[in-house]
Coordinates of C-alpha atoms in Angstrom, one line a residue:
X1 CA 41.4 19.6 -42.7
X2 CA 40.5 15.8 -42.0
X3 CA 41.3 16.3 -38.5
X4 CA 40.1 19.9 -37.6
X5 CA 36.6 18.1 -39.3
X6 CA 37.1 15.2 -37.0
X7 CA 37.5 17.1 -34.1
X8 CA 34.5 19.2 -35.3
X9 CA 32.4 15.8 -35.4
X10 CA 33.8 14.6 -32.0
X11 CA 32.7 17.9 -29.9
X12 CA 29.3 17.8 -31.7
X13 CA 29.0 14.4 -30.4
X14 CA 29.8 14.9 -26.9
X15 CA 27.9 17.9 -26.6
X16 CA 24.9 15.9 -27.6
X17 CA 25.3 13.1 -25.3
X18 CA 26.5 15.2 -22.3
X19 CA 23.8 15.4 -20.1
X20 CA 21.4 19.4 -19.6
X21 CA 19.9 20.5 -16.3
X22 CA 18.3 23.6 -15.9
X23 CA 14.5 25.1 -16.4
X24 CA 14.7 25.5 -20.0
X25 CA 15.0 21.5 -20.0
X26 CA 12.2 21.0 -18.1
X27 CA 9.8 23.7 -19.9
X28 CA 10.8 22.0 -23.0
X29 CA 9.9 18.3 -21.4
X30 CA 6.2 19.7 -20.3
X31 CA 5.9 21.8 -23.7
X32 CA 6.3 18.6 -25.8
X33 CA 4.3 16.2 -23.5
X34 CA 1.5 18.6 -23.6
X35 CA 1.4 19.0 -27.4
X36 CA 1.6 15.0 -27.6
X37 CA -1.4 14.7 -24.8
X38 CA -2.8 12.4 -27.4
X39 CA -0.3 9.7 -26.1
X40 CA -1.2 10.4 -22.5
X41 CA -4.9 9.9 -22.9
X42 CA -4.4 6.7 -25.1
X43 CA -2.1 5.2 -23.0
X44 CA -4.3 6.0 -20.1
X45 CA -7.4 4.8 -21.3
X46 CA -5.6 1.5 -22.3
X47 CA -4.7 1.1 -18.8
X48 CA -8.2 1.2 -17.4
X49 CA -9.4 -1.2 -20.6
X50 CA -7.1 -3.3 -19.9
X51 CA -7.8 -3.7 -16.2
X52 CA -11.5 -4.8 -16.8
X53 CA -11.1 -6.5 -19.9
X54 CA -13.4 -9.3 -20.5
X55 CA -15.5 -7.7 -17.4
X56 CA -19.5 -7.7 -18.3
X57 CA -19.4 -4.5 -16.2
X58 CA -15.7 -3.2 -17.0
X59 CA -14.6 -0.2 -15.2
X60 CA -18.3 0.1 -13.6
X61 CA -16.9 -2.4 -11.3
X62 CA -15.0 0.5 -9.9
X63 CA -18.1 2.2 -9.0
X64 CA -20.3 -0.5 -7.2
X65 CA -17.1 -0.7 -5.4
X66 CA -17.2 2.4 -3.9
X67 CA -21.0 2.7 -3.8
X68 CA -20.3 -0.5 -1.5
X69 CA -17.7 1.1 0.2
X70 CA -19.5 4.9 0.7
X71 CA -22.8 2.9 2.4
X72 CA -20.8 1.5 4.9
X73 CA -18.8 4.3 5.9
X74 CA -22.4 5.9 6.0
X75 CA -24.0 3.3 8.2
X76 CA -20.8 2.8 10.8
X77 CA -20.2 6.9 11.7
X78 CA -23.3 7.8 10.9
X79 CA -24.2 6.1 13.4
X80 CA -21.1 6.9 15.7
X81 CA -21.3 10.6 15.1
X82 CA -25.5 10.5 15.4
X83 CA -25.8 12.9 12.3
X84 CA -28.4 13.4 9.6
X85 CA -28.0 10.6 7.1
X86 CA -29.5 13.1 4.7
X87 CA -27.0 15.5 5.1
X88 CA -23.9 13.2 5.9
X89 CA -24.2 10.6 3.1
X90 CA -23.8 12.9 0.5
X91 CA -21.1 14.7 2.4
X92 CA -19.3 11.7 2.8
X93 CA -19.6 10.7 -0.8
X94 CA -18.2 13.5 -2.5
X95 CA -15.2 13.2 0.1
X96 CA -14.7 9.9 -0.5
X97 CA -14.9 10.1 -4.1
X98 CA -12.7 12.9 -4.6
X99 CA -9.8 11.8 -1.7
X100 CA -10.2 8.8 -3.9
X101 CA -8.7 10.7 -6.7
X102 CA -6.5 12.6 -5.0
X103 CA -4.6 9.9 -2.9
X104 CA -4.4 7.5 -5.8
X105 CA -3.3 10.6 -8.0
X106 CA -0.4 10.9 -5.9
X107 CA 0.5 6.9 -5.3
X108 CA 0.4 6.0 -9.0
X109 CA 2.5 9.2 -9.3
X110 CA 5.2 7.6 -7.4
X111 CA 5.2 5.2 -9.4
X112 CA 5.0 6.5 -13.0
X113 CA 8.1 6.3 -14.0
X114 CA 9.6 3.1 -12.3
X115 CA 6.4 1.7 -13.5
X116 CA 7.2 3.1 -17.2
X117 CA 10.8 1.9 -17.3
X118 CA 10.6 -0.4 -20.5
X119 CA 9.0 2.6 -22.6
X120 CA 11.2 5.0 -20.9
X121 CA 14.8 3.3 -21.7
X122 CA 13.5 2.4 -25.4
X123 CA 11.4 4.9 -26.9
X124 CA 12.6 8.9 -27.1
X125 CA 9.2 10.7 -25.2
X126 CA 9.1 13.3 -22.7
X127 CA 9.2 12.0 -19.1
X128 CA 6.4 14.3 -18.1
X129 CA 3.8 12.0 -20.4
X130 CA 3.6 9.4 -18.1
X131 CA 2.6 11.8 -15.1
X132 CA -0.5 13.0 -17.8
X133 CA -1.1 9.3 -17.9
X134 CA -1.2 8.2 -14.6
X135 CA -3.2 11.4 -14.1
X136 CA -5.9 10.8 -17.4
X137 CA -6.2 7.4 -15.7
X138 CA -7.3 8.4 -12.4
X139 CA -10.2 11.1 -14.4
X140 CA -11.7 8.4 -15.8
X141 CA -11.9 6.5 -12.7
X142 CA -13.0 9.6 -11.5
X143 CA -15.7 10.2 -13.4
X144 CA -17.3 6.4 -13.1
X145 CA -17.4 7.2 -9.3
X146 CA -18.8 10.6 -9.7
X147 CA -22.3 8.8 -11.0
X148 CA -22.9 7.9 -7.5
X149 CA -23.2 11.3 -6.1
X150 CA -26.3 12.5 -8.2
X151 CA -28.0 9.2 -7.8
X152 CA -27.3 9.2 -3.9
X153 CA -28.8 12.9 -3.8
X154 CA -32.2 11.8 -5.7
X155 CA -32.2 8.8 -2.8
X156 CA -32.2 11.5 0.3
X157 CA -33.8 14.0 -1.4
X158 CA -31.1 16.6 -2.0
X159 CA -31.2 19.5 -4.2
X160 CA -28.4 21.2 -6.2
X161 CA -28.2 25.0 -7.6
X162 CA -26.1 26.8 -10.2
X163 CA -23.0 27.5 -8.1
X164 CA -22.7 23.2 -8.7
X165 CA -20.7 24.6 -12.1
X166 CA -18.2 26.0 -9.9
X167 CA -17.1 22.2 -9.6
X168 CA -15.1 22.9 -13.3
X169 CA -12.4 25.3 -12.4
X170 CA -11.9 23.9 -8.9
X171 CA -11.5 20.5 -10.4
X172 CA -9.0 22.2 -13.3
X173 CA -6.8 24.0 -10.2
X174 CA -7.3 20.5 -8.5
X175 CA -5.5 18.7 -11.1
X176 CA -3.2 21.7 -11.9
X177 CA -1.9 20.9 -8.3
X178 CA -1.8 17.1 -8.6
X179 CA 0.5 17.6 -11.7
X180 CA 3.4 19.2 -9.9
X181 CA 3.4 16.8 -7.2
X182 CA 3.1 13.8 -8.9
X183 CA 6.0 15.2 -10.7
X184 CA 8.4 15.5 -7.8
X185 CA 7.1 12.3 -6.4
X186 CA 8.2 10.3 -9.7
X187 CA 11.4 12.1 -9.5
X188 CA 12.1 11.2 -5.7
X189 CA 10.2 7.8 -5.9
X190 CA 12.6 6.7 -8.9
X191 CA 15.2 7.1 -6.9
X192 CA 14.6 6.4 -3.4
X193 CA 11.6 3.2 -4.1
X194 CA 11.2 3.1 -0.3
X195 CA 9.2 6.9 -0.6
X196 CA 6.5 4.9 -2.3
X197 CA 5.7 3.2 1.1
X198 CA 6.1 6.3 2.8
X199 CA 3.9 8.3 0.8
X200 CA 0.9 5.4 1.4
X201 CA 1.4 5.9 4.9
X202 CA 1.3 9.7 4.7
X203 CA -1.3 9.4 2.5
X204 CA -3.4 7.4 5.2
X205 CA -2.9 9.6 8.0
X206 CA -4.1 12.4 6.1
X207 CA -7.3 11.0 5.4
X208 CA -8.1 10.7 8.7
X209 CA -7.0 14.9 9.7
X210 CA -9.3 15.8 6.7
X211 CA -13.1 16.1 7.3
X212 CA -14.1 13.7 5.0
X213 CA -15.6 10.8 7.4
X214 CA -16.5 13.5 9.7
X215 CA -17.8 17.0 9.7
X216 CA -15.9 20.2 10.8
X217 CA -19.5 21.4 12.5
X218 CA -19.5 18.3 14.4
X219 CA -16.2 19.4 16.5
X220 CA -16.0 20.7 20.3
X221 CA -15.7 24.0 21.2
X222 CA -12.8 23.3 22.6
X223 CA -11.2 21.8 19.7
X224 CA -8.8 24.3 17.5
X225 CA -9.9 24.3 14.1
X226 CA -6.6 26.1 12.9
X227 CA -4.5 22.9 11.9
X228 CA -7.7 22.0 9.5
X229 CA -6.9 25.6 7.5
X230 CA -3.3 24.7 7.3
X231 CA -4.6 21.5 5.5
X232 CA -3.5 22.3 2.0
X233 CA -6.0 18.6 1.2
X234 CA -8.9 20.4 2.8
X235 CA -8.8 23.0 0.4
X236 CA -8.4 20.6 -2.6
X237 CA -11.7 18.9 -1.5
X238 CA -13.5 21.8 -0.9
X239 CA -12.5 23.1 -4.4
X240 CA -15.1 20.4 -5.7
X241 CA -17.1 19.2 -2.9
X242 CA -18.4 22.6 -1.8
X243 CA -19.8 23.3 -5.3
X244 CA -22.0 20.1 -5.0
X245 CA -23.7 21.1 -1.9
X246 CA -24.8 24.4 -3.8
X247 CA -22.4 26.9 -2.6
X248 CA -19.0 27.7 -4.0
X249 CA -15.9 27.3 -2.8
X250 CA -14.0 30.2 0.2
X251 CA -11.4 32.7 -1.2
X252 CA -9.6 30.9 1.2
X253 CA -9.9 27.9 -1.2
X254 CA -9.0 29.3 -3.8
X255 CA -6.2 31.4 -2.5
X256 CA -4.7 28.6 -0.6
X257 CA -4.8 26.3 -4.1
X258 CA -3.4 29.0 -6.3
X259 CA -0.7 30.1 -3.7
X260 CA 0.2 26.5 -3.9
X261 CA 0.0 25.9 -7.7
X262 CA 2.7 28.4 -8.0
X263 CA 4.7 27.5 -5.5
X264 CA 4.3 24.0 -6.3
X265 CA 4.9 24.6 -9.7
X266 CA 8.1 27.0 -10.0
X267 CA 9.9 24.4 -7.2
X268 CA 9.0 21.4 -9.6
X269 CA 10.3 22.8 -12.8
X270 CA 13.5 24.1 -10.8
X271 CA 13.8 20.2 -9.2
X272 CA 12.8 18.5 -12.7
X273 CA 15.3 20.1 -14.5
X274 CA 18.0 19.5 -12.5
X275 CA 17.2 15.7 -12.4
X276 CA 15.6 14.8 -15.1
X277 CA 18.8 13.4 -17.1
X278 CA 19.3 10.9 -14.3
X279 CA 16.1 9.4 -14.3
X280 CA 16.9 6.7 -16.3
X281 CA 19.4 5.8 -15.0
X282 CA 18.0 5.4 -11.7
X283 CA 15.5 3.2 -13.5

């Protein structure tokens, strides 16, 4: 009896440590993570206090940075491109300010879980928490650098109209498609650290092949405008930069962003749960 009990005990054991793949394991990772998002938004907000502790201005500094950064931009290809500053500063703005997002999203993504290994090898919590983190983070810098914007548009005399509200469900699909790849970056990144580099340098090509220091209007004839469509970035800014400028975003916008969401999404579950046991030890 002693040893059909012992045998009992041993199995149980080694089907507990043996290590699950599959969907189900990764659904049950986001499931959890998302009914703990209280972790995620504390963690992320300590990340930003802690950055600017002891700062007079704190995380302000993060916008007069920018502001900084968006008037000389203005100044050097407005100039270049001989465009209406009244029309291009704000233009450039809200591109800048949401790439902003967007490209540090997806860095600090590559990084969330090497960057997480001490909490990851010690404390039991579902891997997908730091992605909400590093994601929570980047909102809130978000949102100081947003402030800009409005105050810019009072300067040049801009006006805005009620399709500006469409900027809350583009930003939501926005950061519905940031989630899925920041997952399969932490997943790739954890393993192969050299991606991390390759993704900044991806990351700064693209921000020159989407119109965000220049306009699409401002093209040649000549020029194809196809490859800009094929852009899946062009459609993420336009999701919240076209609502700004008092016209919502193309179906094209939006279909192009969902398509991807559900793409993106059923081929991150599918490549979470088959990794996701490994992670730490790739850590």
């Amino acid at each position: 009896m002693s040893e059909k009990l012992l045998h009992s005990e041993n199995y149980n054991i080694i089907t507990r440590i043996e290590p699950k793949s599959g969907v189900g394991v990764a659904l049950r990772d986001l499931g959890d993570a998302i009914s703990k998002y209280r972790l995620a938004l504390i963690f992320g907000w300590q990340d930003v206090a802690q950055r600017y502790r002891r700062s007079r201005v704190g995380a302000f500094w993060l916008t007069l940075n920018m502001a900084v950064f968006i008037g000389a931009l203005g100044l050097i290809f407005g100039t270049i491109f001989r465009t209406n500053m009244q029309e291009f500063l704000p233009y450039l703005c809200a591109g800048v300010i949401t790439w902003g997002f967007i490209s540090t999203s997806l860095s600090e993504g590559c990084t969330s879980f090497s960057s997480s290994d001490g909490i990851i090898l010690q404390v039991r919590l579902p891997l997908f928490t730091h992605i909400l983190r590093a994601l929570w983070r980047n909102m809130i810098i978000f949102a100081h650098n947003i402030i800009i914007f409005p105050v810019l548009l009072v300067i040049v005399g801009g006006t805005v109209n009620f399709n500006v509200f469409w900027v809350i469900p583009g930003f939501i699909l926005l950061c519905i498609n940031l989630l899925w790849m920041m997952l399969v970056l932490a997943v790739v990144c954890a393993r192969f650290r050299d991606m991390t580099q390759v993704m900044t340098n991806i990351l700064q090509v693209l921000f020159y092949a989407t119109p965000i220091m220049w306009m699409v209007k401002i093209l040649p004839d000549d020029v194809s405008r196809g490859y800009i469509i094929w852009n899946p970035f062009f459609h993420f800014l336009e999701l919240v930069r076209a609502p700004l400028f008092g016209t919502p975003p193309t179906m094209l916008n939006w279909g192009s962003s969902i398509l991807l969401a559900l793409i993106g999404w059923a081929t991150a579950i599918i490549f979470f749960g088959k990794y996701r046991w490994r992670v730490a030890y790739w850590l």
